[in-house]
Amino acid sequence: MFRHLRTLQQVSRRTLSSSAPRQLENKVPLKQKLFQEDNGMPVHLKGGTTDALLYRATMALTVFGCGYVLYALIDAALPKKKD
Amino acid sequence: MAHQAHAYHMVDPSPWPLTGAIAALLMTSGLAIWFHFHSTTLMTLGLILLLLTMYQWWRDIIREGTFQGHHTPPVQKGLRYGMILFITSEVFFFLGFFWAFYHSSLAPTPELGGCWPPTGITPLDPFEVPLLNTAVLLASGVTVTWAHHSIMEGERKQAIQSLALTILLGLYFTALQAMEYYEAPFTIADGVYGSTFFVATGFHGLHVIIGSSFLAVCLLRQIQYHFTSEHHFGFEAAAWYWHFVDVVWLFLYVSIYWWGS
């Protein structure tokens, strides 16, 4: 994402300059080849290792969050003894 | 890869509806925990999970449409219906707050001094920053239409420029409104005037931020050649949303800022 922002900066600079700009390369055909490969991978993992890492991190937070919310709500529901 | 004999999209199994639902659970419970026990951990966790879900879910939709070709004309028709229905639901959301405003302002109670604005409230001058904000959003409506025509005509550079300008105008509106909030002589706690003003304009501001973000994603996609002159529904959806935000502001300006002063 930050790479894209940097690219945006470069493209904007080139676009706004008066010299003929070297265009940002169109990578869509490459992506189309990658995501249409018949490897049985679901779309959310088809991009490669980064997909798997991000998925695992998200799922880990989800599972942890489920446990934490149950603990927090049960704890909130129980009466606290005052000393 | 497509072994289907129909034009519709049977999506791959996805974990994001589950993670999104859990995120909603964590945010709502977290809100309650924050209110009662002063801890923001649960709510923050929910927010992070929400952001992760949104990023991956919408990334997958881009993959399915732009890279896998699943967004055939019938599928795109369904997406159009979906966006229109969603925006309609948002219209009803704002209608509620306008109802609340008119309920209180058309028949001001004795507690308010029997007048609107209520006694003690100095409303903002509608012909200062609010008028500038109106001009900014109207101009952004023009620039987003310019962007659309540029995309349809294959004018890549113009599309990028006009889309970037639209986003800048959106950010300018947000900055101006933030300054207004800071400088306002009244707060959300100042009776029903404060409540109706800040809840209605506050939710509108949130929608400006959402709309600007949606347009920013479209800008990145336009730069990366995702849109063609015939097929650019993501951008159209963002433009519809942006026009909706603009129209809501016009109603807010006329009702709350102008008539309400």
PDB file of N, CA, C and O in Angstrom, chain A residues 3-12 15 23-28, chain B residues 151 156-157 159-161 163-164 216-227:
ATOM      1  N   ARG A   3       3.896   1.346  -1.033  1.00  0.00           N
ATOM      2  CA  ARG A   3       4.566   1.324  -2.336  1.00  0.00           C
ATOM      3  C   ARG A   3       3.676   2.039  -3.346  1.00  0.00           C
ATOM      4  O   ARG A   3       4.153   2.801  -4.174  1.00  0.00           O
ATOM      5  N   HIS A   4       2.376   1.783  -3.245  1.00  0.00           N
ATOM      6  CA  HIS A   4       1.455   2.407  -4.190  1.00  0.00           C
ATOM      7  C   HIS A   4       1.381   3.906  -3.973  1.00  0.00           C
ATOM      8  O   HIS A   4       1.248   4.671  -4.913  1.00  0.00           O
ATOM      9  N   LEU A   5       1.438   4.332  -2.687  1.00  0.00           N
ATOM     10  CA  LEU A   5       1.409   5.760  -2.397  1.00  0.00           C
ATOM     11  C   LEU A   5       2.634   6.436  -2.987  1.00  0.00           C
ATOM     12  O   LEU A   5       2.564   7.519  -3.552  1.00  0.00           O
ATOM     13  N   ARG A   6       3.784   5.760  -2.869  1.00  0.00           N
ATOM     14  CA  ARG A   6       5.029   6.287  -3.417  1.00  0.00           C
ATOM     15  C   ARG A   6       4.894   6.391  -4.931  1.00  0.00           C
ATOM     16  O   ARG A   6       5.300   7.351  -5.564  1.00  0.00           O
ATOM     17  N   THR A   7       4.276   5.335  -5.518  1.00  0.00           N
ATOM     18  CA  THR A   7       4.064   5.314  -6.963  1.00  0.00           C
ATOM     19  C   THR A   7       3.150   6.462  -7.359  1.00  0.00           C
ATOM     20  O   THR A   7       3.379   7.124  -8.363  1.00  0.00           O
ATOM     21  N   LEU A   8       2.106   6.686  -6.541  1.00  0.00           N
ATOM     22  CA  LEU A   8       1.201   7.802  -6.800  1.00  0.00           C
ATOM     23  C   LEU A   8       1.971   9.110  -6.823  1.00  0.00           C
ATOM     24  O   LEU A   8       1.772   9.952  -7.694  1.00  0.00           O
ATOM     25  N   GLN A   9       2.896   9.256  -5.862  1.00  0.00           N
ATOM     26  CA  GLN A   9       3.710  10.473  -5.793  1.00  0.00           C
ATOM     27  C   GLN A   9       4.515  10.624  -7.080  1.00  0.00           C
ATOM     28  O   GLN A   9       4.561  11.695  -7.679  1.00  0.00           O
ATOM     29  N   GLN A  10       5.142   9.513  -7.498  1.00  0.00           N
ATOM     30  CA  GLN A  10       5.977   9.557  -8.709  1.00  0.00           C
ATOM     31  C   GLN A  10       5.129   9.855  -9.936  1.00  0.00           C
ATOM     32  O   GLN A  10       5.477  10.676 -10.769  1.00  0.00           O
ATOM     33  N   VAL A  11       3.960   9.160 -10.014  1.00  0.00           N
ATOM     34  CA  VAL A  11       3.107   9.348 -11.188  1.00  0.00           C
ATOM     35  C   VAL A  11       2.595  10.790 -11.233  1.00  0.00           C
ATOM     36  O   VAL A  11       2.573  11.415 -12.282  1.00  0.00           O
ATOM     37  N   SER A  12       2.190  11.301 -10.056  1.00  0.00           N
ATOM     38  CA  SER A  12       1.688  12.682 -10.010  1.00  0.00           C
ATOM     39  C   SER A  12       2.762  13.637 -10.480  1.00  0.00           C
ATOM     40  O   SER A  12       2.503  14.537 -11.270  1.00  0.00           O
ATOM     41  N   THR A  15       3.159  13.180 -14.102  1.00  0.00           N
ATOM     42  CA  THR A  15       1.985  13.652 -14.820  1.00  0.00           C
ATOM     43  C   THR A  15       1.972  15.167 -14.894  1.00  0.00           C
ATOM     44  O   THR A  15       1.586  15.747 -15.893  1.00  0.00           O
ATOM     45  N   GLN A  23       5.274   5.969 -18.509  1.00  0.00           N
ATOM     46  CA  GLN A  23       4.070   5.528 -17.831  1.00  0.00           C
ATOM     47  C   GLN A  23       4.353   4.407 -16.846  1.00  0.00           C
ATOM     48  O   GLN A  23       5.266   3.608 -17.046  1.00  0.00           O
ATOM     49  N   LEU A  24       3.564   4.365 -15.804  1.00  0.00           N
ATOM     50  CA  LEU A  24       3.599   3.260 -14.858  1.00  0.00           C
ATOM     51  C   LEU A  24       3.172   2.000 -15.612  1.00  0.00           C
ATOM     52  O   LEU A  24       2.228   2.001 -16.370  1.00  0.00           O
ATOM     53  N   GLU A  25       3.894   0.900 -15.391  1.00  0.00           N
ATOM     54  CA  GLU A  25       3.643  -0.300 -16.165  1.00  0.00           C
ATOM     55  C   GLU A  25       2.318  -0.938 -15.772  1.00  0.00           C
ATOM     56  O   GLU A  25       1.994  -1.013 -14.586  1.00  0.00           O
ATOM     57  N   ASN A  26       1.564  -1.403 -16.746  1.00  0.00           N
ATOM     58  CA  ASN A  26       0.286  -2.052 -16.498  1.00  0.00           C
ATOM     59  C   ASN A  26       0.519  -3.506 -16.099  1.00  0.00           C
ATOM     60  O   ASN A  26       0.883  -4.347 -16.922  1.00  0.00           O
ATOM     61  N   LYS A  27       0.280  -3.764 -14.801  1.00  0.00           N
ATOM     62  CA  LYS A  27       0.549  -5.126 -14.300  1.00  0.00           C
ATOM     63  C   LYS A  27      -0.706  -5.991 -14.265  1.00  0.00           C
ATOM     64  O   LYS A  27      -0.673  -7.100 -13.730  1.00  0.00           O
ATOM     65  N   VAL A  28      -1.829  -5.478 -14.765  1.00  0.00           N
ATOM     66  CA  VAL A  28      -3.083  -6.228 -14.683  1.00  0.00           C
ATOM     67  C   VAL A  28      -3.005  -7.588 -15.396  1.00  0.00           C
ATOM     68  O   VAL A  28      -3.444  -8.592 -14.831  1.00  0.00           O
TER      69      VAL A  28
ATOM     70  N   ILE B 151     -12.650   8.752 -17.486  1.00  0.00           N
ATOM     71  CA  ILE B 151     -12.473   7.297 -17.511  1.00  0.00           C
ATOM     72  C   ILE B 151     -13.188   6.720 -18.729  1.00  0.00           C
ATOM     73  O   ILE B 151     -12.636   5.876 -19.452  1.00  0.00           O
ATOM     74  N   ARG B 156      -6.567   8.877 -19.433  1.00  0.00           N
ATOM     75  CA  ARG B 156      -5.976   8.395 -18.188  1.00  0.00           C
ATOM     76  C   ARG B 156      -5.483   9.522 -17.288  1.00  0.00           C
ATOM     77  O   ARG B 156      -5.793   9.594 -16.104  1.00  0.00           O
ATOM     78  N   LYS B 157      -4.725  10.440 -17.877  1.00  0.00           N
ATOM     79  CA  LYS B 157      -4.110  11.517 -17.070  1.00  0.00           C
ATOM     80  C   LYS B 157      -5.187  12.401 -16.443  1.00  0.00           C
ATOM     81  O   LYS B 157      -5.137  12.727 -15.270  1.00  0.00           O
ATOM     82  N   ALA B 159      -8.275  11.628 -15.827  1.00  0.00           N
ATOM     83  CA  ALA B 159      -9.015  10.866 -14.817  1.00  0.00           C
ATOM     84  C   ALA B 159      -8.274  10.908 -13.484  1.00  0.00           C
ATOM     85  O   ALA B 159      -8.879  11.122 -12.434  1.00  0.00           O
ATOM     86  N   ILE B 160      -6.966  10.720 -13.550  1.00  0.00           N
ATOM     87  CA  ILE B 160      -6.158  10.741 -12.320  1.00  0.00           C
ATOM     88  C   ILE B 160      -6.201  12.122 -11.677  1.00  0.00           C
ATOM     89  O   ILE B 160      -6.405  12.256 -10.466  1.00  0.00           O
ATOM     90  N   GLN B 161      -6.065  13.150 -12.492  1.00  0.00           N
ATOM     91  CA  GLN B 161      -6.051  14.516 -11.945  1.00  0.00           C
ATOM     92  C   GLN B 161      -7.388  14.890 -11.323  1.00  0.00           C
ATOM     93  O   GLN B 161      -7.445  15.423 -10.212  1.00  0.00           O
ATOM     94  N   LEU B 163      -9.830  12.954 -10.285  1.00  0.00           N
ATOM     95  CA  LEU B 163     -10.122  12.117  -9.113  1.00  0.00           C
ATOM     96  C   LEU B 163      -9.318  12.600  -7.911  1.00  0.00           C
ATOM     97  O   LEU B 163      -9.835  12.711  -6.795  1.00  0.00           O
ATOM     98  N   ALA B 164      -8.044  12.932  -8.140  1.00  0.00           N
ATOM     99  CA  ALA B 164      -7.200  13.447  -7.046  1.00  0.00           C
ATOM    100  C   ALA B 164      -7.766  14.760  -6.522  1.00  0.00           C
ATOM    101  O   ALA B 164      -7.812  14.996  -5.303  1.00  0.00           O
ATOM    102  N   ALA B 216     -10.271   7.392  -2.794  1.00  0.00           N
ATOM    103  CA  ALA B 216      -8.811   7.212  -2.785  1.00  0.00           C
ATOM    104  C   ALA B 216      -8.429   5.816  -3.288  1.00  0.00           C
ATOM    105  O   ALA B 216      -7.470   5.662  -4.053  1.00  0.00           O
ATOM    106  N   VAL B 217      -9.210   4.819  -2.870  1.00  0.00           N
ATOM    107  CA  VAL B 217      -8.969   3.457  -3.372  1.00  0.00           C
ATOM    108  C   VAL B 217      -9.166   3.434  -4.888  1.00  0.00           C
ATOM    109  O   VAL B 217      -8.374   2.826  -5.630  1.00  0.00           O
ATOM    110  N   CYS B 218     -10.207   4.133  -5.363  1.00  0.00           N
ATOM    111  CA  CYS B 218     -10.449   4.200  -6.810  1.00  0.00           C
ATOM    112  C   CYS B 218      -9.290   4.872  -7.528  1.00  0.00           C
ATOM    113  O   CYS B 218      -8.909   4.453  -8.640  1.00  0.00           O
ATOM    114  N   LEU B 219      -8.702   5.901  -6.900  1.00  0.00           N
ATOM    115  CA  LEU B 219      -7.566   6.583  -7.515  1.00  0.00           C
ATOM    116  C   LEU B 219      -6.397   5.612  -7.672  1.00  0.00           C
ATOM    117  O   LEU B 219      -5.782   5.521  -8.746  1.00  0.00           O
ATOM    118  N   LEU B 220      -6.101   4.871  -6.615  1.00  0.00           N
ATOM    119  CA  LEU B 220      -5.013   3.887  -6.690  1.00  0.00           C
ATOM    120  C   LEU B 220      -5.304   2.857  -7.778  1.00  0.00           C
ATOM    121  O   LEU B 220      -4.412   2.464  -8.541  1.00  0.00           O
ATOM    122  N   ARG B 221      -6.567   2.435  -7.890  1.00  0.00           N
ATOM    123  CA  ARG B 221      -6.924   1.433  -8.896  1.00  0.00           C
ATOM    124  C   ARG B 221      -6.826   2.008 -10.307  1.00  0.00           C
ATOM    125  O   ARG B 221      -6.407   1.331 -11.238  1.00  0.00           O
ATOM    126  N   GLN B 222      -7.225   3.277 -10.453  1.00  0.00           N
ATOM    127  CA  GLN B 222      -7.143   3.920 -11.770  1.00  0.00           C
ATOM    128  C   GLN B 222      -5.681   4.001 -12.205  1.00  0.00           C
ATOM    129  O   GLN B 222      -5.340   3.722 -13.350  1.00  0.00           O
ATOM    130  N   ILE B 223      -4.798   4.356 -11.257  1.00  0.00           N
ATOM    131  CA  ILE B 223      -3.370   4.437 -11.561  1.00  0.00           C
ATOM    132  C   ILE B 223      -2.831   3.080 -11.984  1.00  0.00           C
ATOM    133  O   ILE B 223      -1.976   2.975 -12.869  1.00  0.00           O
ATOM    134  N   GLN B 224      -3.366   2.023 -11.370  1.00  0.00           N
ATOM    135  CA  GLN B 224      -2.886   0.681 -11.682  1.00  0.00           C
ATOM    136  C   GLN B 224      -3.647   0.023 -12.827  1.00  0.00           C
ATOM    137  O   GLN B 224      -3.613  -1.199 -12.959  1.00  0.00           O
ATOM    138  N   TYR B 225      -4.353   0.818 -13.628  1.00  0.00           N
ATOM    139  CA  TYR B 225      -4.997   0.316 -14.840  1.00  0.00           C
ATOM    140  C   TYR B 225      -6.128  -0.679 -14.596  1.00  0.00           C
ATOM    141  O   TYR B 225      -6.462  -1.473 -15.472  1.00  0.00           O
ATOM    142  N   HIS B 226      -6.751  -0.640 -13.414  1.00  0.00           N
ATOM    143  CA  HIS B 226      -7.838  -1.580 -13.154  1.00  0.00           C
ATOM    144  C   HIS B 226      -9.079  -1.256 -13.973  1.00  0.00           C
ATOM    145  O   HIS B 226      -9.830  -2.155 -14.351  1.00  0.00           O
ATOM    146  N   PHE B 227      -9.326   0.054 -14.207  1.00  0.00           N
ATOM    147  CA  PHE B 227     -10.573   0.462 -14.861  1.00  0.00           C
ATOM    148  C   PHE B 227     -10.412   0.520 -16.370  1.00  0.00           C
ATOM    149  O   PHE B 227      -9.391   0.968 -16.878  1.00  0.00           O
TER     150      PHE B 227
END
